[in-house]
Amino acid sequence: MSKQSLHTILLIEDDPGDAALIREMLEQQGCRARVVTVERLSAGISHLQQHCCDVILLDMNLPDSSGLSTMTRLLDAEPGVPIIVLTGLSDEGFGVEAVKLGAQDYLVKSDIDGRVLKRAMFYAVERKKLELALKQTRDLFERQARIDYLTGIYNRLMFNELLEAELQRARRYGSDLALIMFDLDHFKQVNDTYSHTMGDHVLKEVAQLVSENIRAHDIFTRWGGEEFTVLIPKSNRDQALILAEKLRQLCEEHDFGDGLKVTASFGVTQLRTDETVELFIGRADQALYRAKSNGRNRVEAL
Ligand SMILES: [Mg+2]
């Protein structure tokens, strides 16, 4: 049981009678946790900023805050500590709402006894641990779902999300938006002649080389296989052309190890007024195709 693991309970309660009753119940249950009592939400929040606490017992109607916002303000200030809301009989509905908004549990004051309180605290702590662990896992999955596993740059899913945001921004402010699409030349030969391990190494090196030579807000994506895109906000076709030419040279001059040389072909375009995403991307793809058919290791713009 959690008796050993509960060190500090923060009781935020402005009614001295209720506060005394709760402390008494805890004592009777042999709870040895330190109970810190404050009467105002602001005092509770500032206590949490300086001290650790295992669980919070919260009366929602306080001199400086009332209703559900008491709970949400506390949760915003300190999202990591489980909260048990204390309600009166007449506002039990608030308790249910508080749980929906992130409290671990609610107790109706007139129904509380020591055993109920102790058990509620135990489950609140356990549920909060689970909730935090789940959130961490979910954050990790969400990140992984948008990052290319091999190169660590964005994948197409992330590209699509960011492209949508950049399109809206470009349209709202009338700013330029350019796109480079490039593809490694004869990449299949690298895999066939050397190995797939070498192929993976080349992809990682290209990703690093390009990452180091674009601006922080340029959006670099592994489009798929050996194909990449760079979305360049606030840049027109001519500016993108200069960047593409720089990237092409860097790639051509780079030693990928064991004397291996790899080149890439580049297609460049700029967003036109009122065109669809498909047309915008399609034109970059056409430009890339032109670079391939015109002999590779070159940049074409459309
Ligand atoms: Mg009160």
GROMACS .gro file of C-alpha atoms and ligand atoms in nm:
model
  303
    1MET     CA    1   0.000   0.000   0.000
    2SER     CA    2   0.102   0.355  -0.055
    3LYS     CA    3   0.137   0.456   0.309
    4GLN     CA    4   0.515   0.447   0.280
    5SER     CA    5   0.528   0.628  -0.053
    6LEU     CA    6   0.314   0.926   0.049
    7HIS     CA    7   0.543   1.185   0.201
    8THR     CA    8   0.356   1.508   0.154
    9ILE     CA    9  -0.009   1.590   0.099
   10LEU     CA   10  -0.107   1.939  -0.001
   11LEU     CA   11  -0.450   2.028   0.133
   12ILE     CA   12  -0.596   2.338  -0.031
   13GLU     CA   13  -0.902   2.414   0.181
   14ASP     CA   14  -1.030   2.743   0.317
   15ASP     CA   15  -1.275   2.598   0.569
   16PRO     CA   16  -1.077   2.540   0.892
   17GLY     CA   17  -1.334   2.286   1.014
   18ASP     CA   18  -1.313   2.075   0.696
   19ALA     CA   19  -0.934   2.098   0.696
   20ALA     CA   20  -0.913   1.981   1.059
   21LEU     CA   21  -1.150   1.696   0.988
   22ILE     CA   22  -0.942   1.570   0.696
   23ARG     CA   23  -0.617   1.588   0.894
   24GLU     CA   24  -0.783   1.398   1.177
   25MET     CA   25  -0.906   1.125   0.941
   26LEU     CA   26  -0.559   1.083   0.797
   27GLU     CA   27  -0.408   1.058   1.144
   28GLN     CA   28  -0.661   0.796   1.246
   29GLN     CA   29  -0.563   0.592   0.942
   30GLY     CA   30  -0.202   0.599   1.057
   31CYS     CA   31  -0.103   0.813   0.761
   32ARG     CA   32   0.236   0.957   0.842
   33ALA     CA   33   0.257   1.191   0.547
   34ARG     CA   34   0.312   1.556   0.621
   35VAL     CA   35  -0.006   1.753   0.550
   36VAL     CA   36   0.054   2.108   0.432
   37THR     CA   37  -0.262   2.315   0.452
   38VAL     CA   38  -0.317   2.640   0.262
   39GLU     CA   39  -0.635   2.840   0.225
   40ARG     CA   40  -0.585   2.998  -0.114
   41LEU     CA   41  -0.516   2.863  -0.463
   42SER     CA   42  -0.230   3.113  -0.511
   43ALA     CA   43  -0.065   2.985  -0.190
   44GLY     CA   44  -0.104   2.627  -0.314
   45ILE     CA   45   0.055   2.708  -0.648
   46SER     CA   46   0.348   2.890  -0.493
   47HIS     CA   47   0.400   2.602  -0.250
   48LEU     CA   48   0.415   2.360  -0.543
   49GLN     CA   49   0.669   2.577  -0.720
   50GLN     CA   50   0.910   2.527  -0.432
   51HIS     CA   51   0.824   2.191  -0.278
   52CYS     CA   52   0.753   1.836  -0.385
   53CYS     CA   53   0.414   1.693  -0.311
   54ASP     CA   54   0.265   1.347  -0.374
   55VAL     CA   55  -0.101   1.432  -0.391
   56ILE     CA   56  -0.324   1.740  -0.373
   57LEU     CA   57  -0.663   1.754  -0.198
   58LEU     CA   58  -0.844   2.048  -0.348
   59ASP     CA   59  -1.152   2.233  -0.237
   60MET     CA   60  -1.275   2.406  -0.552
   61ASN     CA   61  -1.435   2.704  -0.383
   62LEU     CA   62  -1.163   2.919  -0.233
   63PRO     CA   63  -1.132   3.291  -0.153
   64ASP     CA   64  -0.929   3.354  -0.471
   65SER     CA   65  -1.084   3.104  -0.709
   66SER     CA   66  -1.405   2.913  -0.752
   67GLY     CA   67  -1.553   2.633  -0.959
   68LEU     CA   68  -1.378   2.425  -1.221
   69SER     CA   69  -1.124   2.692  -1.303
   70THR     CA   70  -0.968   2.625  -0.961
   71MET     CA   71  -0.884   2.277  -1.082
   72THR     CA   72  -0.769   2.377  -1.431
   73ARG     CA   73  -0.551   2.660  -1.301
   74LEU     CA   74  -0.383   2.423  -1.058
   75LEU     CA   75  -0.335   2.161  -1.327
   76ASP     CA   76  -0.181   2.418  -1.562
   77ALA     CA   77   0.059   2.531  -1.290
   78GLU     CA   78   0.159   2.180  -1.185
   79PRO     CA   79   0.057   1.908  -1.431
   80GLY     CA   80   0.262   1.636  -1.265
   81VAL     CA   81   0.085   1.596  -0.930
   82PRO     CA   82  -0.240   1.398  -0.889
   83ILE     CA   83  -0.539   1.604  -0.776
   84ILE     CA   84  -0.838   1.485  -0.576
   85VAL     CA   85  -1.118   1.737  -0.579
   86LEU     CA   86  -1.331   1.786  -0.267
   87THR     CA   87  -1.688   1.893  -0.333
   88GLY     CA   88  -1.997   1.965  -0.132
   89LEU     CA   89  -2.304   1.750  -0.171
   90SER     CA   90  -2.476   2.013  -0.384
   91ASP     CA   91  -2.195   2.042  -0.639
   92GLU     CA   92  -2.111   1.679  -0.698
   93GLY     CA   93  -2.159   1.742  -1.070
   94PHE     CA   94  -1.850   1.964  -1.059
   95GLY     CA   95  -1.653   1.667  -0.930
   96VAL     CA   96  -1.740   1.463  -1.238
   97GLU     CA   97  -1.647   1.755  -1.463
   98ALA     CA   98  -1.319   1.800  -1.275
   99VAL     CA   99  -1.227   1.437  -1.342
  100LYS     CA  100  -1.304   1.485  -1.710
  101LEU     CA  101  -1.070   1.786  -1.709
  102GLY     CA  102  -0.782   1.596  -1.550
  103ALA     CA  103  -0.842   1.545  -1.178
  104GLN     CA  104  -0.776   1.188  -1.066
  105ASP     CA  105  -1.085   1.162  -0.849
  106TYR     CA  106  -1.342   1.359  -0.653
  107LEU     CA  107  -1.483   1.305  -0.307
  108VAL     CA  108  -1.802   1.448  -0.163
  109LYS     CA  109  -1.700   1.599   0.168
  110SER     CA  110  -1.994   1.465   0.364
  111ASP     CA  111  -1.919   1.111   0.242
  112ILE     CA  112  -1.549   1.106   0.322
  113ASP     CA  113  -1.409   0.880   0.585
  114GLY     CA  114  -1.048   0.794   0.651
  115ARG     CA  115  -1.047   0.467   0.463
  116VAL     CA  116  -1.213   0.614   0.155
  117LEU     CA  117  -0.972   0.904   0.156
  118LYS     CA  118  -0.666   0.682   0.193
  119ARG     CA  119  -0.776   0.454  -0.088
  120ALA     CA  120  -0.860   0.749  -0.314
  121MET     CA  121  -0.510   0.890  -0.260
  122PHE     CA  122  -0.348   0.557  -0.334
  123TYR     CA  123  -0.534   0.515  -0.663
  124ALA     CA  124  -0.483   0.879  -0.756
  125VAL     CA  125  -0.106   0.839  -0.725
  126GLU     CA  126  -0.105   0.514  -0.923
  127ARG     CA  127  -0.333   0.650  -1.195
  128LYS     CA  128  -0.124   0.962  -1.230
  129LYS     CA  129   0.193   0.753  -1.273
  130LEU     CA  130   0.020   0.555  -1.548
  131GLU     CA  131  -0.114   0.871  -1.709
  132LEU     CA  132   0.233   1.027  -1.722
  133ALA     CA  133   0.392   0.708  -1.855
  134LEU     CA  134   0.125   0.685  -2.125
  135LYS     CA  135   0.177   1.045  -2.222
  136GLN     CA  136   0.552   0.988  -2.258
  137THR     CA  137   0.492   0.684  -2.478
  138ARG     CA  138   0.236   0.872  -2.686
  139ASP     CA  139   0.473   1.167  -2.734
  140LEU     CA  140   0.747   0.928  -2.843
  141PHE     CA  141   0.520   0.753  -3.093
  142GLU     CA  142   0.395   1.083  -3.228
  143ARG     CA  143   0.751   1.197  -3.281
  144GLN     CA  144   0.858   0.869  -3.438
  145ALA     CA  145   0.560   0.875  -3.671
  146ARG     CA  146   0.692   1.199  -3.822
  147ILE     CA  147   1.063   1.130  -3.834
  148ASP     CA  148   1.241   0.916  -4.091
  149TYR     CA  149   1.391   0.624  -3.896
  150LEU     CA  150   1.713   0.610  -4.099
  151THR     CA  151   1.816   0.972  -4.145
  152GLY     CA  152   1.642   1.141  -3.852
  153ILE     CA  153   1.494   1.409  -4.079
  154TYR     CA  154   1.119   1.459  -4.136
  155ASN     CA  155   0.919   1.202  -4.326
  156ARG     CA  156   0.640   1.261  -4.574
  157LEU     CA  157   0.367   1.266  -4.309
  158MET     CA  158   0.541   1.556  -4.135
  159PHE     CA  159   0.611   1.724  -4.470
  160ASN     CA  160   0.241   1.720  -4.556
  161GLU     CA  161   0.149   1.879  -4.223
  162LEU     CA  162   0.417   2.148  -4.247
  163LEU     CA  163   0.348   2.215  -4.614
  164GLU     CA  164  -0.015   2.289  -4.534
  165ALA     CA  165   0.089   2.541  -4.269
  166GLU     CA  166   0.346   2.703  -4.501
  167LEU     CA  167   0.096   2.727  -4.786
  168GLN     CA  168  -0.151   2.907  -4.566
  169ARG     CA  169   0.118   3.143  -4.442
  170ALA     CA  170   0.241   3.217  -4.794
  171ARG     CA  171  -0.115   3.289  -4.912
  172ARG     CA  172  -0.204   3.503  -4.611
  173TYR     CA  173   0.105   3.723  -4.633
  174GLY     CA  174   0.162   3.697  -5.006
  175SER     CA  175   0.511   3.564  -4.939
  176ASP     CA  176   0.716   3.334  -5.162
  177LEU     CA  177   0.746   2.962  -5.112
  178ALA     CA  178   0.989   2.744  -5.305
  179LEU     CA  179   1.042   2.372  -5.327
  180ILE     CA  180   1.347   2.168  -5.418
  181MET     CA  181   1.305   1.802  -5.497
  182PHE     CA  182   1.617   1.593  -5.550
  183ASP     CA  183   1.707   1.236  -5.614
  184LEU     CA  184   2.041   1.054  -5.586
  185ASP     CA  185   2.174   0.942  -5.925
  186HIS     CA  186   2.213   0.571  -5.996
  187PHE     CA  187   2.150   0.492  -5.633
  188LYS     CA  188   2.054   0.134  -5.711
  189GLN     CA  189   2.415   0.076  -5.824
  190VAL     CA  190   2.542   0.180  -5.479
  191ASN     CA  191   2.324  -0.083  -5.317
  192ASP     CA  192   2.414  -0.345  -5.581
  193THR     CA  193   2.788  -0.275  -5.614
  194TYR     CA  194   2.866  -0.204  -5.249
  195SER     CA  195   2.591  -0.310  -5.009
  196HIS     CA  196   2.266  -0.193  -4.860
  197THR     CA  197   2.462  -0.090  -4.552
  198MET     CA  198   2.667   0.141  -4.775
  199GLY     CA  199   2.343   0.261  -4.933
  200ASP     CA  200   2.204   0.350  -4.591
  201HIS     CA  201   2.530   0.523  -4.505
  202VAL     CA  202   2.507   0.737  -4.820
  203LEU     CA  203   2.148   0.838  -4.739
  204LYS     CA  204   2.250   0.940  -4.385
  205GLU     CA  205   2.550   1.137  -4.513
  206VAL     CA  206   2.338   1.321  -4.769
  207ALA     CA  207   2.081   1.402  -4.501
  208GLN     CA  208   2.352   1.542  -4.276
  209LEU     CA  209   2.524   1.735  -4.553
  210VAL     CA  210   2.201   1.904  -4.657
  211SER     CA  211   2.084   1.966  -4.297
  212GLU     CA  212   2.406   2.155  -4.228
  213ASN     CA  213   2.362   2.377  -4.533
  214ILE     CA  214   2.002   2.493  -4.513
  215ARG     CA  215   1.837   2.747  -4.284
  216ALA     CA  216   1.676   2.642  -3.958
  217HIS     CA  217   1.324   2.708  -4.088
  218ASP     CA  218   1.371   2.525  -4.419
  219ILE     CA  219   1.180   2.199  -4.410
  220PHE     CA  220   1.391   1.903  -4.514
  221THR     CA  221   1.221   1.572  -4.576
  222ARG     CA  222   1.304   1.223  -4.692
  223TRP     CA  223   1.035   1.193  -4.953
  224GLY     CA  224   1.093   0.822  -4.997
  225GLY     CA  225   1.376   0.589  -5.107
  226GLU     CA  226   1.661   0.810  -5.229
  227GLU     CA  227   1.439   1.109  -5.293
  228PHE     CA  228   1.436   1.423  -5.075
  229THR     CA  229   1.262   1.760  -5.065
  230VAL     CA  230   1.352   2.097  -4.919
  231LEU     CA  231   1.062   2.338  -4.868
  232ILE     CA  232   1.194   2.692  -4.849
  233PRO     CA  233   0.969   2.959  -4.696
  234LYS     CA  234   1.009   3.322  -4.803
  235SER     CA  235   1.220   3.226  -5.104
  236ASN     CA  236   1.150   3.248  -5.475
  237ARG     CA  237   1.256   3.019  -5.756
  238ASP     CA  238   1.584   3.200  -5.823
  239GLN     CA  239   1.689   3.186  -5.459
  240ALA     CA  240   1.598   2.818  -5.443
  241LEU     CA  241   1.796   2.760  -5.760
  242ILE     CA  242   2.109   2.901  -5.594
  243LEU     CA  243   2.059   2.677  -5.291
  244ALA     CA  244   1.997   2.370  -5.509
  245GLU     CA  245   2.314   2.438  -5.706
  246LYS     CA  246   2.510   2.469  -5.382
  247LEU     CA  247   2.367   2.139  -5.254
  248ARG     CA  248   2.440   1.968  -5.585
  249GLN     CA  249   2.806   2.076  -5.566
  250LEU     CA  250   2.840   1.972  -5.201
  251CYS     CA  251   2.708   1.629  -5.288
  252GLU     CA  252   2.933   1.593  -5.593
  253GLU     CA  253   3.243   1.690  -5.396
  254HIS     CA  254   3.166   1.482  -5.090
  255ASP     CA  255   3.366   1.168  -5.019
  256PHE     CA  256   3.121   0.906  -4.900
  257GLY     CA  257   3.404   0.672  -4.796
  258ASP     CA  258   3.605   0.412  -4.989
  259GLY     CA  259   3.636   0.666  -5.269
  260LEU     CA  260   3.264   0.641  -5.336
  261LYS     CA  261   3.119   0.936  -5.524
  262VAL     CA  262   2.747   1.006  -5.547
  263THR     CA  263   2.571   1.281  -5.739
  264ALA     CA  264   2.214   1.404  -5.731
  265SER     CA  265   1.966   1.564  -5.971
  266PHE     CA  266   1.755   1.859  -5.859
  267GLY     CA  267   1.418   2.005  -5.957
  268VAL     CA  268   1.320   2.352  -5.836
  269THR     CA  269   0.996   2.544  -5.843
  270GLN     CA  270   0.802   2.821  -5.673
  271LEU     CA  271   0.443   2.833  -5.554
  272ARG     CA  272   0.209   3.012  -5.796
  273THR     CA  273  -0.097   3.207  -5.694
  274ASP     CA  274  -0.404   2.995  -5.618
  275GLU     CA  275  -0.259   2.667  -5.735
  276THR     CA  276  -0.314   2.336  -5.558
  277VAL     CA  277  -0.055   2.148  -5.355
  278GLU     CA  278  -0.060   1.876  -5.621
  279LEU     CA  279   0.036   2.119  -5.899
  280PHE     CA  280   0.310   2.275  -5.687
  281ILE     CA  281   0.469   1.941  -5.600
  282GLY     CA  282   0.403   1.803  -5.946
  283ARG     CA  283   0.603   2.085  -6.107
  284ALA     CA  284   0.903   2.022  -5.879
  285ASP     CA  285   0.880   1.657  -5.979
  286GLN     CA  286   0.870   1.752  -6.349
  287ALA     CA  287   1.175   1.972  -6.305
  288LEU     CA  288   1.356   1.684  -6.137
  289TYR     CA  289   1.256   1.455  -6.422
  290ARG     CA  290   1.399   1.707  -6.666
  291ALA     CA  291   1.728   1.716  -6.471
  292LYS     CA  292   1.743   1.338  -6.496
  293SER     CA  293   1.670   1.326  -6.867
  294ASN     CA  294   1.915   1.607  -6.939
  295GLY     CA  295   2.203   1.401  -6.807
  296ARG     CA  296   2.173   1.398  -6.422
  297ASN     CA  297   2.394   1.578  -6.166
  298ARG     CA  298   2.226   1.904  -6.260
  299VAL     CA  299   1.956   2.148  -6.150
  300GLU     CA  300   1.645   2.235  -6.351
  301ALA     CA  301   1.382   2.489  -6.258
  302LEU     CA  302   1.023   2.522  -6.372
  303MG      MG  303  -1.428   2.632   0.031
   0.00000   0.00000   0.00000
